[in-house]
Amino acid sequence: MEAARPPPTAGKFVVVGGGIAGVTCAEQLATHFPSEDILLVTASPVIKAVTNFKQISKILEEFDVEEQSSTMLGKRFPNIKVIESGVKQLKSEEHCIVTEDGNQHVYKKLCLCAGAKPKLICEGNPYVLGIRDTDSAQSHFQNESSISPLCDDNRQTVHLAENIVQVRKRGLEGVLGGAAEFLTSKLIAEKSEAKIAHKRTRYTTEGRKKEARSKSKADNVGSALGPDWHEGLNLKGTKEFSHKIHLETMCEVKKIYLQDEFRILKKKSFTFPRDHKSVTADTEMWPVYVELTNEKIYGCDFIVSATGVTPNVEPFLHGNSFDLGEDGGLKVDDHMHTSLPDIYAAGDICTTSWQLSPVWQQMRLWTQARQMGWYAAKCMAAASSGDSIDMDFSFELFAHVTKFFNYKVVLLGKYNAQGLGSDHELMLRCTKGREYIKVVMQNGRMMGAVLIGETDLEETFENLILNQMNLSSYGEDLLDPNIDIEDYFD
């Protein structure tokens, strides 16, 4: 006789997703309503929490991310109840979600923060590896037994940076090319630098309880790794030239061949160019081959596809008429509300649909996940209490700080002249090995900036972009290294 299904668990607020957006949203709701149970539903055995938060300017913020067990979250917020199970179905008309463990959870307000999944250049190919979350990185790179079936000696790897390829193909070399050249000097350096200490926690699920779900489903969920996931790993192959990096620009992936198919077609592949020598035919057979639109073909052991993500909306679409954005995300208004009653969304799963600030754009980053999760909780609390709330100021200016090749990297506003057309100009200042500064100007006003290195200009440039001061009279003096621009506009 089939066991009786337990009655639905009722919660005033239910949050789906254990990443930055979901955990931040749940924590804020728990703070607003300390006497209410907040249900956090996550398909992952661990959650990601923001730690060491620091507001370094009006909008720019810096924080660390730690992977923690749900019990640690419960100790900080006793009213957060974590449900370790994926969502099987959303019944929006009944205000209920059904989890994969068969239980039902009724909500009054629901926030979907289920993140995104990798957007692979080729689906179903065992030699195309996508990295997105902790589990995928560990599976592909931290465990030697996972790599060895793909490559006998880690001979050569094609790592295709699709975002750089696309930008250069569109003729924007002058916008992004300078910063890329500044940074890739580290990438191709002969000698590796001494390792530096990183504040972020190393991500690992070793020894933790695994969710009982199929691998195909496990690959579709997870929180972003962030910039330091590879620290402490030896990512070079075994041959003496394995640390060499070869970049192919102004092209895209045309086709991928498995070894048998490549042999039948009798195509010719090339070796990776080394020491500025000309490209030569490759006589060695490889497990997989990639053909580029520039007509070059390379053989390799495996291909790392780091080509962005797609919002993880599938578990919530069946039987529900969500409005979706062009990128497939759940459309949200200026209060993070979806098109369905009492359902909000935040982080990678959502697509902003309000009238955006001229110097803000959505990007699926940890920074925006935290901001959206925090703001969504504020909006849910206000709606529940019948109060009104103004849009958070963080959506006035795009601002992001990270580390790249040990350099501090700050991106502000339309840092890549996004949407400005040809009606803009660039101002550059570069000191090799020390700093790279680029500002995007339009009609005498600063619209964006890229700051690499310890420039100490982020707060000044943030203010100049926000107040849209006419800087025409300053001309090139704006980036003159002999002028203390911080005092100039203090």
CSV table of C-alpha atoms in Angstrom, one decimal:
chain,number,residue,atom,x,y,z
A,1,MET,CA,0.0,0.0,0.0
A,2,GLU,CA,1.4,3.4,-1.0
A,3,ALA,CA,2.4,5.6,1.9
A,4,ALA,CA,0.3,8.7,2.4
A,5,ARG,CA,2.0,11.8,1.0
A,6,PRO,CA,2.7,14.4,3.8
A,7,PRO,CA,0.5,17.5,3.8
A,8,PRO,CA,1.8,20.6,2.1
A,9,THR,CA,4.3,22.7,4.1
A,10,ALA,CA,3.0,26.3,4.3
A,11,GLY,CA,5.4,29.2,4.3
A,12,LYS,CA,4.8,32.9,4.0
A,13,PHE,CA,8.0,33.2,2.0
A,14,VAL,CA,9.7,30.6,-0.1
A,15,VAL,CA,13.0,31.1,-1.9
A,16,VAL,CA,14.3,28.7,-4.5
A,17,GLY,CA,18.1,28.5,-5.0
A,18,GLY,CA,21.1,28.2,-2.7
A,19,GLY,CA,23.4,30.6,-4.6
A,20,ILE,CA,24.2,34.2,-3.8
A,21,ALA,CA,20.9,35.6,-4.9
A,22,GLY,CA,18.7,33.0,-3.1
A,23,VAL,CA,20.7,33.0,0.2
A,24,THR,CA,20.9,36.8,0.3
A,25,CYS,CA,17.1,37.0,-0.3
A,26,ALA,CA,16.4,34.4,2.4
A,27,GLU,CA,18.7,36.2,4.9
A,28,GLN,CA,17.0,39.6,4.3
A,29,LEU,CA,13.5,38.1,4.6
A,30,ALA,CA,14.6,36.3,7.8
A,31,THR,CA,15.8,39.7,9.2
A,32,HIS,CA,12.6,41.5,8.2
A,33,PHE,CA,10.3,38.8,9.6
A,34,PRO,CA,12.1,37.1,12.5
A,35,SER,CA,8.9,35.3,13.7
A,36,GLU,CA,8.2,33.8,10.3
A,37,ASP,CA,9.6,30.6,8.8
A,38,ILE,CA,11.5,31.3,5.6
A,39,LEU,CA,11.8,28.2,3.4
A,40,LEU,CA,15.0,28.0,1.2
A,41,VAL,CA,14.8,25.2,-1.4
A,42,THR,CA,18.1,24.2,-2.9
A,43,ALA,CA,19.2,21.3,-5.1
A,44,SER,CA,22.8,21.6,-4.0
A,45,PRO,CA,24.2,20.1,-0.8
A,46,VAL,CA,25.9,23.4,0.1
A,47,ILE,CA,24.8,27.0,-0.1
A,48,LYS,CA,26.9,30.1,-1.0
A,49,ALA,CA,27.0,32.9,1.6
A,50,VAL,CA,28.4,36.5,1.3
A,51,THR,CA,31.1,37.2,3.9
A,52,ASN,CA,33.4,40.2,4.6
A,53,PHE,CA,31.1,42.6,2.8
A,54,LYS,CA,32.7,46.0,2.2
A,55,GLN,CA,31.1,49.0,0.5
A,56,ILE,CA,34.1,50.6,-1.1
A,57,SER,CA,32.2,53.4,-2.8
A,58,LYS,CA,28.6,54.6,-3.2
A,59,ILE,CA,27.8,51.7,-5.5
A,60,LEU,CA,31.0,49.6,-5.8
A,61,GLU,CA,31.1,46.7,-3.3
A,62,GLU,CA,33.5,43.9,-2.5
A,63,PHE,CA,32.8,40.7,-0.7
A,64,ASP,CA,34.0,37.1,-0.3
A,65,VAL,CA,31.9,34.1,-1.0
A,66,GLU,CA,32.0,31.0,1.2
A,67,GLU,CA,30.5,27.6,0.6
A,68,GLN,CA,28.7,26.6,3.8
A,69,SER,CA,26.4,23.8,5.0
A,70,SER,CA,22.8,24.6,5.5
A,71,THR,CA,23.3,24.1,9.2
A,72,MET,CA,25.6,27.1,9.4
A,73,LEU,CA,22.9,29.2,7.8
A,74,GLY,CA,20.4,27.9,10.3
A,75,LYS,CA,22.6,28.9,13.2
A,76,ARG,CA,22.8,32.5,12.0
A,77,PHE,CA,19.1,32.6,11.1
A,78,PRO,CA,17.0,30.1,13.1
A,79,ASN,CA,13.9,30.9,11.1
A,80,ILE,CA,15.4,29.8,7.8
A,81,LYS,CA,14.4,26.3,7.0
A,82,VAL,CA,16.4,24.6,4.3
A,83,ILE,CA,14.8,22.0,2.0
A,84,GLU,CA,17.6,20.1,0.2
A,85,SER,CA,15.8,19.1,-2.9
A,86,GLY,CA,15.3,20.3,-6.5
A,87,VAL,CA,12.0,21.7,-7.7
A,88,LYS,CA,10.0,19.3,-9.8
A,89,GLN,CA,7.0,21.5,-10.6
A,90,LEU,CA,5.6,25.0,-9.9
A,91,LYS,CA,1.8,25.3,-9.5
A,92,SER,CA,1.5,29.0,-9.7
A,93,GLU,CA,-2.3,29.1,-9.6
A,94,GLU,CA,-2.2,27.0,-6.4
A,95,HIS,CA,0.7,29.0,-4.9
A,96,CYS,CA,2.6,25.8,-4.5
A,97,ILE,CA,5.9,24.1,-5.5
A,98,VAL,CA,6.5,20.4,-5.7
A,99,THR,CA,10.0,19.2,-4.9
A,100,GLU,CA,11.8,16.2,-6.3
A,101,ASP,CA,11.4,14.4,-3.0
A,102,GLY,CA,7.6,14.4,-3.5
A,103,ASN,CA,6.8,17.1,-1.0
A,104,GLN,CA,4.7,20.2,-1.6
A,105,HIS,CA,5.4,23.6,-0.2
A,106,VAL,CA,2.7,26.4,-0.2
A,107,TYR,CA,3.8,30.0,-0.4
A,108,LYS,CA,2.3,33.4,-0.2
A,109,LYS,CA,5.3,35.0,-1.8
A,110,LEU,CA,7.9,33.1,-3.9
A,111,CYS,CA,11.3,34.2,-5.2
A,112,LEU,CA,13.0,32.1,-7.9
A,113,CYS,CA,16.8,32.3,-7.7
A,114,ALA,CA,17.6,29.0,-9.4
A,115,GLY,CA,20.6,30.5,-11.3
A,116,ALA,CA,21.8,29.3,-14.7
A,117,LYS,CA,23.4,26.4,-16.6
A,118,PRO,CA,26.3,26.4,-18.9
A,119,LYS,CA,25.8,27.3,-22.6
A,120,LEU,CA,28.0,24.8,-24.4
A,121,ILE,CA,29.2,25.3,-27.9
A,122,CYS,CA,28.3,21.6,-28.5
A,123,GLU,CA,25.8,19.6,-26.6
A,124,GLY,CA,26.3,15.9,-25.9
A,125,ASN,CA,30.0,15.7,-26.8
A,126,PRO,CA,32.1,14.0,-24.1
A,127,TYR,CA,35.2,16.0,-25.1
A,128,VAL,CA,33.5,19.4,-24.7
A,129,LEU,CA,33.7,20.3,-21.0
A,130,GLY,CA,31.6,23.1,-19.5
A,131,ILE,CA,32.6,24.7,-16.2
A,132,ARG,CA,29.9,26.6,-14.3
A,133,ASP,CA,29.6,25.4,-10.7
A,134,THR,CA,31.6,23.7,-8.0
A,135,ASP,CA,30.5,20.2,-9.0
A,136,SER,CA,31.4,20.7,-12.7
A,137,ALA,CA,34.9,22.1,-11.9
A,138,GLN,CA,35.7,19.4,-9.5
A,139,SER,CA,34.4,16.7,-11.9
A,140,HIS,CA,36.4,18.0,-14.8
A,141,PHE,CA,39.6,19.3,-13.3
A,142,GLN,CA,40.2,18.5,-9.7
A,143,ASN,CA,39.8,14.7,-10.1
A,144,GLU,CA,42.5,13.1,-12.2
A,145,SER,CA,40.3,10.1,-12.8
A,146,SER,CA,37.9,12.3,-14.6
A,147,ILE,CA,40.5,13.8,-17.0
A,148,SER,CA,42.5,10.6,-17.7
A,149,PRO,CA,39.8,8.9,-19.9
A,150,LEU,CA,39.8,12.0,-22.1
A,151,CYS,CA,43.5,12.5,-22.5
A,152,ASP,CA,46.4,10.1,-22.0
A,153,ASP,CA,49.0,12.7,-21.4
A,154,ASN,CA,47.3,16.1,-21.4
A,155,ARG,CA,49.1,17.0,-24.6
A,156,GLN,CA,47.3,20.1,-25.8
A,157,THR,CA,44.0,21.8,-25.0
A,158,VAL,CA,42.0,24.3,-27.0
A,159,HIS,CA,40.4,26.8,-24.7
A,160,LEU,CA,38.1,29.0,-26.7
A,161,ALA,CA,37.3,32.4,-25.2
A,162,GLU,CA,34.1,33.0,-27.1
A,163,ASN,CA,33.3,36.4,-25.6
A,164,ILE,CA,36.7,37.8,-26.8
A,165,VAL,CA,36.2,36.2,-30.2
A,166,GLN,CA,32.8,37.8,-30.7
A,167,VAL,CA,33.9,41.2,-29.5
A,168,ARG,CA,36.8,41.4,-31.9
A,169,LYS,CA,34.8,40.0,-34.8
A,170,ARG,CA,32.4,42.9,-34.4
A,171,GLY,CA,35.2,45.4,-35.0
A,172,LEU,CA,35.6,46.7,-31.4
A,173,GLU,CA,39.3,45.9,-31.1
A,174,GLY,CA,40.1,49.4,-30.0
A,175,VAL,CA,37.6,49.2,-27.1
A,176,LEU,CA,38.6,45.8,-25.6
A,177,GLY,CA,41.8,44.9,-27.4
A,178,GLY,CA,44.0,47.2,-25.3
A,179,ALA,CA,42.9,45.7,-22.0
A,180,ALA,CA,43.1,42.2,-23.4
A,181,GLU,CA,46.7,42.8,-24.6
A,182,PHE,CA,47.6,44.2,-21.2
A,183,LEU,CA,46.3,41.1,-19.3
A,184,THR,CA,47.3,38.4,-21.8
A,185,SER,CA,50.9,39.3,-21.3
A,186,LYS,CA,50.5,37.4,-18.0
A,187,LEU,CA,48.8,34.6,-19.7
A,188,ILE,CA,51.7,33.9,-22.1
A,189,ALA,CA,54.5,34.6,-19.6
A,190,GLU,CA,57.2,32.0,-19.6
A,191,LYS,CA,57.6,32.0,-15.8
A,192,SER,CA,54.7,31.7,-13.4
A,193,GLU,CA,54.5,34.3,-10.6
A,194,ALA,CA,54.7,33.4,-7.0
A,195,LYS,CA,51.3,32.5,-5.7
A,196,ILE,CA,49.5,35.1,-3.6
A,197,ALA,CA,47.0,34.5,-0.8
A,198,HIS,CA,43.3,34.8,-1.8
A,199,LYS,CA,40.6,35.7,0.6
A,200,ARG,CA,37.9,33.6,-1.0
A,201,THR,CA,37.2,30.2,0.4
A,202,ARG,CA,38.4,27.3,-1.8
A,203,TYR,CA,35.3,25.5,-3.2
A,204,THR,CA,35.0,21.8,-2.7
A,205,THR,CA,32.2,19.4,-2.2
A,206,GLU,CA,34.5,16.6,-1.1
A,207,GLY,CA,33.1,14.7,1.8
A,208,ARG,CA,29.8,16.5,1.7
A,209,LYS,CA,26.5,14.8,1.3
A,210,LYS,CA,25.6,14.5,-2.4
A,211,GLU,CA,22.1,15.1,-3.7
A,212,ALA,CA,20.4,12.0,-4.9
A,213,ARG,CA,19.8,13.1,-8.5
A,214,SER,CA,20.9,12.0,-11.9
A,215,LYS,CA,24.1,13.5,-13.3
A,216,SER,CA,22.2,15.1,-16.2
A,217,LYS,CA,20.2,17.1,-13.7
A,218,ALA,CA,23.2,17.9,-11.6
A,219,ASP,CA,24.9,19.5,-14.5
A,220,ASN,CA,22.0,21.9,-15.0
A,221,VAL,CA,22.1,23.6,-11.6
A,222,GLY,CA,24.7,25.3,-9.5
A,223,SER,CA,26.1,28.6,-8.4
A,224,ALA,CA,28.9,30.4,-10.3
A,225,LEU,CA,32.4,29.5,-9.3
A,226,GLY,CA,33.8,33.0,-9.4
A,227,PRO,CA,37.4,34.1,-10.3
A,228,ASP,CA,39.5,32.0,-8.0
A,229,TRP,CA,38.2,28.5,-8.5
A,230,HIS,CA,41.5,27.3,-10.1
A,231,GLU,CA,43.8,28.4,-7.3
A,232,GLY,CA,46.0,25.6,-6.0
A,233,LEU,CA,45.4,23.4,-9.1
A,234,ASN,CA,48.1,22.4,-11.5
A,235,LEU,CA,46.4,23.2,-14.8
A,236,LYS,CA,49.3,22.5,-17.2
A,237,GLY,CA,49.9,19.4,-19.1
A,238,THR,CA,52.9,17.0,-19.1
A,239,LYS,CA,55.0,18.1,-22.1
A,240,GLU,CA,57.6,20.8,-21.8
A,241,PHE,CA,55.6,23.2,-24.0
A,242,SER,CA,52.3,22.7,-22.2
A,243,HIS,CA,52.3,26.1,-20.5
A,244,LYS,CA,52.3,27.8,-23.9
A,245,ILE,CA,49.0,29.6,-24.7
A,246,HIS,CA,47.9,30.1,-28.3
A,247,LEU,CA,45.1,32.6,-29.0
A,248,GLU,CA,42.9,32.5,-32.1
A,249,THR,CA,41.0,35.7,-32.6
A,250,MET,CA,38.6,37.1,-35.2
A,251,CYS,CA,36.9,33.7,-35.5
A,252,GLU,CA,34.4,31.3,-34.1
A,253,VAL,CA,33.9,27.6,-33.8
A,254,LYS,CA,32.6,26.2,-37.1
A,255,LYS,CA,32.5,22.5,-36.4
A,256,ILE,CA,33.7,19.9,-34.0
A,257,TYR,CA,34.8,16.4,-35.1
A,258,LEU,CA,35.4,13.2,-33.2
A,259,GLN,CA,38.5,11.2,-34.2
A,260,ASP,CA,36.7,8.6,-36.4
A,261,GLU,CA,34.8,11.2,-38.3
A,262,PHE,CA,37.9,13.3,-38.8
A,263,ARG,CA,39.8,10.3,-40.1
A,264,ILE,CA,37.1,9.4,-42.6
A,265,LEU,CA,36.8,12.9,-43.9
A,266,LYS,CA,40.7,13.0,-44.4
A,267,LYS,CA,41.0,16.6,-43.2
A,268,LYS,CA,44.2,18.2,-42.2
A,269,SER,CA,44.9,19.7,-38.8
A,270,PHE,CA,47.7,22.0,-37.5
A,271,THR,CA,50.0,22.0,-34.5
A,272,PHE,CA,49.8,24.8,-32.1
A,273,PRO,CA,52.3,27.5,-33.2
A,274,ARG,CA,55.2,27.8,-30.8
A,275,ASP,CA,58.0,30.3,-30.5
A,276,HIS,CA,56.5,32.4,-33.4
A,277,LYS,CA,57.2,29.6,-35.8
A,278,SER,CA,54.9,29.0,-38.7
A,279,VAL,CA,52.0,26.6,-38.4
A,280,THR,CA,52.8,23.1,-39.5
A,281,ALA,CA,50.6,20.0,-40.3
A,282,ASP,CA,49.9,17.8,-37.3
A,283,THR,CA,50.6,14.1,-37.8
A,284,GLU,CA,49.4,13.0,-34.4
A,285,MET,CA,45.8,11.7,-33.9
A,286,TRP,CA,43.7,13.4,-31.3
A,287,PRO,CA,40.4,12.4,-29.6
A,288,VAL,CA,38.6,15.6,-30.8
A,289,TYR,CA,39.2,18.3,-33.5
A,290,VAL,CA,37.9,21.8,-33.7
A,291,GLU,CA,37.4,23.6,-37.0
A,292,LEU,CA,37.4,27.4,-36.8
A,293,THR,CA,35.8,29.9,-39.2
A,294,ASN,CA,39.3,31.0,-40.3
A,295,GLU,CA,39.6,27.6,-41.8
A,296,LYS,CA,42.2,26.3,-39.3
A,297,ILE,CA,41.7,22.9,-37.6
A,298,TYR,CA,43.3,21.9,-34.4
A,299,GLY,CA,43.4,18.5,-32.6
A,300,CYS,CA,43.3,18.3,-28.9
A,301,ASP,CA,42.4,16.1,-25.9
A,302,PHE,CA,39.4,18.1,-24.8
A,303,ILE,CA,37.8,21.5,-25.3
A,304,VAL,CA,36.8,23.8,-22.4
A,305,SER,CA,33.6,25.7,-23.3
A,306,ALA,CA,33.4,28.9,-21.2
A,307,THR,CA,30.8,30.6,-23.4
A,308,GLY,CA,28.3,32.0,-21.0
A,309,VAL,CA,25.1,30.6,-19.4
A,310,THR,CA,21.4,30.3,-20.0
A,311,PRO,CA,18.8,31.0,-17.3
A,312,ASN,CA,17.7,27.8,-15.5
A,313,VAL,CA,14.0,28.3,-16.1
A,314,GLU,CA,12.8,24.8,-17.3
A,315,PRO,CA,11.6,23.5,-13.9
A,316,PHE,CA,9.2,26.4,-13.6
A,317,LEU,CA,7.7,26.8,-17.1
A,318,HIS,CA,5.3,23.8,-17.4
A,319,GLY,CA,1.8,24.9,-16.8
A,320,ASN,CA,2.8,28.5,-16.1
A,321,SER,CA,2.7,31.5,-18.5
A,322,PHE,CA,5.8,33.4,-17.6
A,323,ASP,CA,6.9,36.3,-19.8
A,324,LEU,CA,10.4,35.5,-20.9
A,325,GLY,CA,13.2,37.8,-22.1
A,326,GLU,CA,15.1,37.4,-25.3
A,327,ASP,CA,17.8,35.5,-23.4
A,328,GLY,CA,15.3,33.1,-22.0
A,329,GLY,CA,15.2,34.5,-18.5
A,330,LEU,CA,12.1,35.3,-16.4
A,331,LYS,CA,11.2,38.9,-17.1
A,332,VAL,CA,11.1,41.0,-13.9
A,333,ASP,CA,9.9,44.6,-13.4
A,334,ASP,CA,11.5,47.3,-11.4
A,335,HIS,CA,10.4,45.5,-8.2
A,336,MET,CA,11.8,42.1,-9.2
A,337,HIS,CA,8.3,40.9,-9.8
A,338,THR,CA,7.6,38.4,-12.6
A,339,SER,CA,4.5,38.3,-14.8
A,340,LEU,CA,2.8,35.9,-12.4
A,341,PRO,CA,1.2,37.0,-9.1
A,342,ASP,CA,3.3,36.8,-6.0
A,343,ILE,CA,6.3,35.3,-7.9
A,344,TYR,CA,9.6,37.2,-7.9
A,345,ALA,CA,12.9,36.4,-9.4
A,346,ALA,CA,16.5,37.4,-8.8
A,347,GLY,CA,20.0,36.6,-10.1
A,348,ASP,CA,21.0,34.7,-13.2
A,349,ILE,CA,17.5,33.3,-13.7
A,350,CYS,CA,15.9,36.7,-14.4
A,351,THR,CA,15.9,39.2,-17.2
A,352,THR,CA,15.4,42.9,-16.3
A,353,SER,CA,12.6,44.5,-18.3
A,354,TRP,CA,12.3,48.0,-16.8
A,355,GLN,CA,13.6,51.2,-18.4
A,356,LEU,CA,17.3,50.9,-17.5
A,357,SER,CA,19.6,53.6,-16.5
A,358,PRO,CA,21.8,54.9,-19.4
A,359,VAL,CA,24.9,53.6,-17.5
A,360,TRP,CA,23.6,50.2,-16.1
A,361,GLN,CA,23.3,46.9,-17.8
A,362,GLN,CA,22.5,43.4,-16.5
A,363,MET,CA,25.3,40.9,-16.4
A,364,ARG,CA,25.1,37.5,-14.6
A,365,LEU,CA,27.7,38.2,-11.9
A,366,TRP,CA,28.0,37.6,-8.2
A,367,THR,CA,27.7,41.3,-7.6
A,368,GLN,CA,24.3,41.6,-9.3
A,369,ALA,CA,23.1,38.4,-7.8
A,370,ARG,CA,23.7,39.8,-4.3
A,371,GLN,CA,22.1,43.1,-5.2
A,372,MET,CA,19.1,41.5,-6.8
A,373,GLY,CA,18.5,39.1,-4.0
A,374,TRP,CA,18.7,41.8,-1.4
A,375,TYR,CA,16.4,44.1,-3.4
A,376,ALA,CA,13.9,41.3,-4.1
A,377,ALA,CA,13.6,40.6,-0.4
A,378,LYS,CA,12.9,44.3,0.2
A,379,CYS,CA,10.2,44.3,-2.5
A,380,MET,CA,8.6,41.1,-1.1
A,381,ALA,CA,8.6,42.5,2.4
A,382,ALA,CA,7.1,45.9,1.2
A,383,ALA,CA,4.4,44.2,-0.8
A,384,SER,CA,3.5,41.9,2.1
A,385,SER,CA,3.2,44.9,4.4
A,386,GLY,CA,1.4,47.1,1.9
A,387,ASP,CA,4.3,49.6,1.7
A,388,SER,CA,5.9,51.3,-1.3
A,389,ILE,CA,9.6,51.1,-2.0
A,390,ASP,CA,11.9,53.0,-4.3
A,391,MET,CA,14.3,51.2,-6.6
A,392,ASP,CA,17.7,50.5,-5.1
A,393,PHE,CA,20.4,52.9,-6.0
A,394,SER,CA,22.7,50.0,-7.1
A,395,PHE,CA,20.8,49.9,-10.4
A,396,GLU,CA,21.8,53.4,-11.3
A,397,LEU,CA,25.4,52.5,-12.4
A,398,PHE,CA,27.0,49.2,-13.4
A,399,ALA,CA,29.9,48.6,-11.1
A,400,HIS,CA,31.9,45.5,-10.7
A,401,VAL,CA,35.3,44.7,-9.1
A,402,THR,CA,37.2,41.5,-9.4
A,403,LYS,CA,40.7,40.0,-9.8
A,404,PHE,CA,42.3,38.9,-13.0
A,405,PHE,CA,45.9,37.6,-13.2
A,406,ASN,CA,46.4,39.1,-9.7
A,407,TYR,CA,45.4,42.6,-11.0
A,408,LYS,CA,42.5,44.5,-9.5
A,409,VAL,CA,39.9,45.0,-12.2
A,410,VAL,CA,37.1,47.6,-11.9
A,411,LEU,CA,34.4,47.9,-14.5
A,412,LEU,CA,32.1,51.0,-14.4
A,413,GLY,CA,29.1,52.0,-16.5
A,414,LYS,CA,29.3,51.4,-20.3
A,415,TYR,CA,32.9,50.2,-19.9
A,416,ASN,CA,32.9,48.6,-23.3
A,417,ALA,CA,30.8,51.3,-25.0
A,418,GLN,CA,27.7,49.0,-24.9
A,419,GLY,CA,24.9,50.5,-26.9
A,420,LEU,CA,26.7,53.8,-27.6
A,421,GLY,CA,27.2,53.1,-31.3
A,422,SER,CA,30.0,55.0,-33.1
A,423,ASP,CA,29.2,58.3,-31.3
A,424,HIS,CA,31.9,57.9,-28.6
A,425,GLU,CA,35.6,58.3,-28.0
A,426,LEU,CA,38.1,56.6,-25.8
A,427,MET,CA,40.9,57.9,-23.6
A,428,LEU,CA,43.7,55.5,-22.5
A,429,ARG,CA,46.5,55.5,-20.1
A,430,CYS,CA,48.7,52.4,-19.7
A,431,THR,CA,51.9,51.6,-17.8
A,432,LYS,CA,53.0,48.1,-18.8
A,433,GLY,CA,52.9,45.7,-15.9
A,434,ARG,CA,51.4,48.3,-13.5
A,435,GLU,CA,48.1,49.8,-14.7
A,436,TYR,CA,45.6,50.2,-17.5
A,437,ILE,CA,43.0,52.9,-17.6
A,438,LYS,CA,40.4,53.4,-20.2
A,439,VAL,CA,37.5,55.8,-20.1
A,440,VAL,CA,34.5,55.9,-22.5
A,441,MET,CA,33.4,59.5,-23.3
A,442,GLN,CA,30.3,60.7,-25.1
A,443,ASN,CA,29.4,64.3,-25.7
A,444,GLY,CA,32.1,65.3,-23.2
A,445,ARG,CA,30.6,63.1,-20.5
A,446,MET,CA,32.1,60.0,-19.0
A,447,MET,CA,29.9,57.0,-19.7
A,448,GLY,CA,32.2,54.1,-18.6
A,449,ALA,CA,35.6,53.1,-17.5
A,450,VAL,CA,38.0,50.1,-17.1
A,451,LEU,CA,40.5,50.3,-14.3
A,452,ILE,CA,43.2,47.6,-14.1
A,453,GLY,CA,45.7,47.7,-11.3
A,454,GLU,CA,45.8,49.8,-8.1
A,455,THR,CA,44.7,53.1,-9.7
A,456,ASP,CA,42.6,54.4,-6.8
A,457,LEU,CA,40.4,56.1,-9.3
A,458,GLU,CA,37.2,54.0,-9.0
A,459,GLU,CA,35.3,56.4,-6.6
A,460,THR,CA,36.2,59.5,-8.6
A,461,PHE,CA,35.2,57.9,-11.9
A,462,GLU,CA,32.0,56.5,-10.3
A,463,ASN,CA,31.0,60.0,-9.3
A,464,LEU,CA,31.9,61.5,-12.7
A,465,ILE,CA,29.7,58.9,-14.5
A,466,LEU,CA,26.8,59.4,-12.1
A,467,ASN,CA,26.7,63.2,-12.1
A,468,GLN,CA,27.4,63.4,-15.9
A,469,MET,CA,29.6,66.4,-15.5
A,470,ASN,CA,30.7,68.0,-18.8
A,471,LEU,CA,34.4,67.2,-19.0
A,472,SER,CA,35.1,68.7,-22.4
A,473,SER,CA,37.3,71.5,-21.1
A,474,TYR,CA,39.7,69.1,-19.4
A,475,GLY,CA,40.6,67.2,-22.6
A,476,GLU,CA,43.5,64.7,-22.2
A,477,ASP,CA,44.4,66.2,-18.8
A,478,LEU,CA,41.7,64.0,-17.4
A,479,LEU,CA,44.2,61.0,-17.5
A,480,ASP,CA,47.4,63.0,-17.1
A,481,PRO,CA,49.5,60.9,-14.6
A,482,ASN,CA,51.1,64.1,-13.3
A,483,ILE,CA,47.7,65.5,-12.2
A,484,ASP,CA,46.1,64.1,-9.0
A,485,ILE,CA,42.6,63.7,-10.5
A,486,GLU,CA,41.2,62.6,-7.2
A,487,ASP,CA,41.8,66.0,-5.7
A,488,TYR,CA,40.8,67.7,-8.9
A,489,PHE,CA,37.2,66.5,-8.6
A,490,ASP,CA,37.0,66.2,-4.9
